[in-house]
Tab-separated table of C-alpha atoms in Angstrom:
chain	number	residue	atom	x	y	z
A	1	MET	CA	7.648	20.989	4.322
A	2	ALA	CA	7.683	18.545	7.257
A	3	ASP	CA	10.866	16.602	7.887
A	4	VAL	CA	10.016	12.892	7.744
A	5	HIS	CA	12.659	11.927	10.303
A	6	GLU	CA	11.454	14.553	12.743
A	7	HIS	CA	7.839	13.526	12.248
A	8	HIS	CA	8.644	9.864	12.777
A	9	ALA	CA	10.494	10.582	15.995
A	10	THR	CA	7.459	12.491	17.264
A	11	HIS	CA	4.827	9.992	16.078
A	12	PRO	CA	6.389	6.501	16.000
A	13	SER	CA	3.056	4.661	15.670
A	14	PRO	CA	0.762	6.581	13.313
A	15	GLU	CA	-2.933	5.748	13.124
A	16	LEU	CA	-5.073	7.171	10.354
A	17	SER	CA	-8.856	7.408	10.515
A	18	GLY	CA	-11.469	8.421	7.986
A	19	HIS	CA	-13.735	7.220	5.191
A	20	GLY	CA	-15.033	4.484	7.531
A	21	LEU	CA	-11.555	2.986	7.972
A	22	ARG	CA	-8.753	2.883	10.486
A	23	LEU	CA	-5.176	2.395	9.327
A	24	ARG	CA	-2.708	1.171	11.946
A	25	LEU	CA	0.695	-0.444	11.732
A	26	TRP	CA	0.774	-4.229	11.418
A	27	ASN	CA	1.847	-6.067	14.574
A	28	ALA	CA	4.127	-9.071	14.013
A	29	ALA	CA	3.447	-10.222	17.603
A	30	SER	CA	-0.293	-10.545	16.914
A	31	ASP	CA	-1.459	-13.978	15.753
A	32	ALA	CA	-4.568	-12.400	14.229
A	33	ASP	CA	-2.484	-9.938	12.217
A	34	VAL	CA	-0.100	-12.632	11.007
A	35	ALA	CA	-2.974	-14.915	9.956
A	36	ALA	CA	-4.743	-12.115	8.062
A	37	TYR	CA	-1.495	-11.057	6.386
A	38	LEU	CA	-0.793	-14.618	5.245
A	39	ARG	CA	-4.347	-14.992	3.967
A	40	GLY	CA	-3.971	-11.820	1.912
A	41	LEU	CA	-0.702	-12.931	0.325
A	42	SER	CA	-2.057	-16.443	-0.308
A	43	ASP	CA	-5.191	-15.221	-2.077
A	44	PRO	CA	-5.260	-16.332	-5.744
A	45	GLU	CA	-6.281	-12.864	-6.914
A	46	PHE	CA	-3.295	-11.320	-5.117
A	47	GLN	CA	-0.965	-13.923	-6.587
A	48	ARG	CA	-2.386	-13.339	-10.064
A	49	TRP	CA	-1.081	-9.774	-10.061
A	50	ASN	CA	1.810	-9.797	-7.574
A	51	THR	CA	4.941	-11.917	-7.224
A	52	PRO	CA	6.937	-10.952	-4.122
A	53	LEU	CA	10.692	-11.376	-4.239
A	54	ARG	CA	10.327	-13.779	-1.335
A	55	MET	CA	7.265	-16.017	-1.461
A	56	ILE	CA	5.343	-16.254	1.830
A	57	ARG	CA	3.890	-19.741	2.319
A	58	ASP	CA	3.266	-20.197	6.051
A	59	LEU	CA	2.671	-18.358	9.323
A	60	ASP	CA	6.359	-18.266	10.215
A	61	GLY	CA	7.177	-16.648	6.891
A	62	ALA	CA	4.351	-14.146	7.294
A	63	ARG	CA	5.508	-13.209	10.780
A	64	GLU	CA	9.092	-12.728	9.600
A	65	SER	CA	7.868	-10.577	6.695
A	66	LEU	CA	5.911	-8.362	9.094
A	67	ARG	CA	8.941	-8.086	11.367
A	68	SER	CA	10.996	-6.936	8.399
A	69	ARG	CA	8.389	-4.346	7.509
A	70	THR	CA	8.474	-3.106	11.103
A	71	GLU	CA	12.183	-2.416	10.667
A	72	SER	CA	11.403	-0.104	7.767
A	73	THR	CA	9.028	1.770	10.069
A	74	ALA	CA	11.740	2.102	12.703
A	75	ASP	CA	14.093	3.869	10.297
A	76	GLY	CA	11.359	5.903	8.607
A	77	THR	CA	11.657	4.305	5.161
A	78	GLY	CA	8.275	2.572	5.109
A	79	PHE	CA	4.909	2.478	6.837
A	80	PRO	CA	2.942	-0.787	6.415
A	81	PHE	CA	-0.659	-0.221	7.463
A	82	CYS	CA	-3.244	-2.819	8.374
A	83	VAL	CA	-6.605	-1.596	7.051
A	84	GLU	CA	-9.489	-2.095	9.471
A	85	ASP	CA	-13.197	-1.357	9.454
A	86	ALA	CA	-13.579	1.636	11.758
A	87	ASP	CA	-16.757	0.280	13.368
A	88	THR	CA	-16.056	-3.441	13.745
A	89	GLY	CA	-12.263	-3.589	13.820
A	90	ALA	CA	-12.320	-6.321	11.168
A	91	ILE	CA	-9.133	-6.522	9.105
A	92	LEU	CA	-9.900	-5.647	5.479
A	93	GLY	CA	-6.489	-5.474	3.817
A	94	HIS	CA	-3.146	-3.729	3.600
A	95	ILE	CA	-1.699	-0.493	2.300
A	96	GLY	CA	1.918	0.586	2.537
A	97	VAL	CA	3.858	3.770	1.989
A	98	ASN	CA	7.083	2.058	0.933
A	99	ASP	CA	10.649	2.741	-0.183
A	100	ILE	CA	10.606	6.306	1.089
A	101	ASN	CA	13.406	8.319	-0.479
A	102	HIS	CA	14.033	11.264	1.816
A	103	VAL	CA	16.391	13.024	-0.588
A	104	MET	CA	13.989	12.961	-3.539
A	105	SER	CA	10.905	13.294	-1.300
A	106	ARG	CA	9.042	10.394	-2.869
A	107	ALA	CA	7.678	6.958	-2.008
A	108	ILE	CA	5.861	3.996	-3.544
A	109	VAL	CA	2.395	2.959	-2.401
A	110	GLY	CA	0.920	-0.525	-2.691
A	111	TYR	CA	-2.226	-2.207	-1.429
A	112	TRP	CA	-4.333	-5.346	-1.388
A	113	VAL	CA	-7.809	-6.181	-0.076
A	114	LEU	CA	-9.037	-9.436	1.438
A	115	PRO	CA	-11.629	-11.304	-0.681
A	116	GLU	CA	-14.572	-10.682	1.653
A	117	ALA	CA	-13.901	-6.923	1.678
A	118	ARG	CA	-13.876	-6.390	-2.083
A	119	GLY	CA	-16.539	-4.348	-3.831
A	120	ARG	CA	-16.730	-1.809	-0.973
A	121	GLN	CA	-14.160	0.747	-2.217
A	122	VAL	CA	-11.757	-0.320	0.532
A	123	ALA	CA	-8.684	0.206	-1.673
A	124	THR	CA	-9.918	3.628	-2.800
A	125	ARG	CA	-10.659	4.750	0.747
A	126	ALA	CA	-7.362	3.398	2.099
A	127	LEU	CA	-5.342	4.977	-0.712
A	128	ALA	CA	-6.978	8.337	-0.081
A	129	LEU	CA	-5.928	8.164	3.573
A	130	ALA	CA	-2.406	6.949	2.811
A	131	ALA	CA	-1.860	9.662	0.187
A	132	ARG	CA	-3.004	12.333	2.608
A	133	TYR	CA	-0.590	10.960	5.202
A	134	GLY	CA	2.285	10.879	2.726
A	135	PHE	CA	1.791	14.452	1.561
A	136	THR	CA	0.616	16.121	4.759
A	137	ASP	CA	2.299	14.256	7.615
A	138	LEU	CA	5.436	12.949	5.904
A	139	GLY	CA	5.842	16.008	3.712
A	140	LEU	CA	6.537	13.990	0.556
A	141	HIS	CA	6.397	15.551	-2.913
A	142	ARG	CA	5.677	12.486	-5.088
A	143	LEU	CA	3.891	9.179	-4.568
A	144	GLU	CA	4.211	6.436	-7.181
A	145	LEU	CA	1.932	3.453	-7.750
A	146	GLY	CA	2.555	0.562	-10.131
A	147	HIS	CA	0.437	-2.401	-11.178
A	148	ALA	CA	0.678	-5.165	-13.760
A	149	VAL	CA	-0.763	-4.298	-17.155
A	150	GLY	CA	-4.256	-5.773	-17.318
A	151	HIS	CA	-5.120	-5.153	-13.673
A	152	GLU	CA	-7.971	-2.804	-14.504
A	153	VAL	CA	-9.392	-2.662	-10.974
A	154	SER	CA	-6.127	-1.327	-9.587
A	155	CYS	CA	-5.880	1.086	-12.500
A	156	ARG	CA	-9.304	2.543	-11.677
A	157	VAL	CA	-8.432	2.870	-7.982
A	158	ALA	CA	-5.250	4.758	-8.831
A	159	GLU	CA	-6.945	7.171	-11.216
A	160	ARG	CA	-9.890	7.724	-8.887
A	161	CYS	CA	-7.436	8.805	-6.169
A	162	GLY	CA	-5.650	11.269	-8.446
A	163	PHE	CA	-2.708	9.052	-9.442
A	164	ARG	CA	-2.262	9.908	-13.108
A	165	TYR	CA	-1.147	7.298	-15.608
A	166	GLU	CA	2.389	8.205	-16.678
A	167	GLY	CA	3.339	5.330	-18.941
A	168	THR	CA	4.129	1.651	-19.357
A	169	LEU	CA	7.344	0.190	-17.946
A	170	ARG	CA	8.410	-2.720	-20.124
A	171	GLY	CA	9.301	-5.969	-18.392
A	172	SER	CA	9.534	-4.323	-14.973
A	173	MET	CA	7.508	-6.850	-12.927
A	174	PHE	CA	7.764	-10.582	-12.380
A	175	GLU	CA	5.211	-12.756	-14.139
A	176	ALA	CA	2.697	-14.409	-11.810
A	177	GLY	CA	4.439	-17.010	-9.660
A	178	ARG	CA	7.776	-16.713	-11.487
A	179	HIS	CA	11.121	-15.048	-10.861
A	180	ASP	CA	12.524	-15.915	-14.292
A	181	ALA	CA	10.033	-14.091	-16.529
A	182	PHE	CA	8.767	-10.539	-16.661
A	183	ARG	CA	5.697	-8.521	-17.633
A	184	ASP	CA	4.862	-4.881	-18.232
A	185	GLU	CA	3.746	-2.446	-15.556
A	186	HIS	CA	1.599	0.678	-15.590
A	187	LEU	CA	3.121	3.563	-13.664
A	188	HIS	CA	0.829	6.054	-11.936
A	189	ALA	CA	1.905	8.970	-9.767
A	190	ARG	CA	0.501	11.863	-7.804
A	191	LEU	CA	2.281	15.032	-6.698
A	192	ALA	CA	1.639	17.056	-3.578
A	193	THR	CA	0.825	19.963	-5.909
A	194	ASP	CA	-1.840	18.045	-7.839
A	195	PRO	CA	-5.462	18.986	-7.161
A	196	GLU	CA	-7.275	16.946	-4.538
A	197	PRO	CA	-9.518	14.354	-6.237
A	198	HIS	CA	-13.252	14.423	-5.548
A	199	LEU	CA	-14.052	10.897	-4.399
A	200	GLY	CA	-17.544	11.369	-2.997
A	201	LEU	CA	-16.435	9.638	0.215
A	202	PRO	CA	-17.180	10.565	3.844
A	203	GLU	CA	-14.890	13.285	5.165
A	204	VAL	CA	-11.642	12.295	6.892
A	205	SER	CA	-12.059	12.427	10.658
């Protein structure tokens, strides 16, 4: 099994390609990246299902959030990927391999897609790439994925990519737009030993 620290030292800036996408690390120094990141977090559909611990409301906040995520990359505990169209370079969304626990060999994955990119299986394609990276390059054993109960689109993406439904976590997520109320969460997970799902997507390049 690959050692995640050793891998990170050898490949500090991973780029993943396949399924018509390119996944690269977000760049807090890029105005285009910061603007796209803020637009994603400000989208009503994102806010319907996600309530970050720290609300991002402007470009300065978005830039600081990206800087913080870059720190997790530096110490090998998280990899926040900007999802791009492989042909045009257009930013389509985000996917992260987060909260990497090196001792237990597991991490949490999360994603969102910009409004104009929805309906094109972007989340499915990005999750397939990120899972492959987590298991093959980072050598992780378990990837977890959670979403608010009722978010059926995210549920289908998870199951399509081989993340089995494992149960409902009661009151484990913030309600939309609130830090003083909670809602239930579906937990999905995939193991490195699980069979590879058949997605019917173009082969990874």
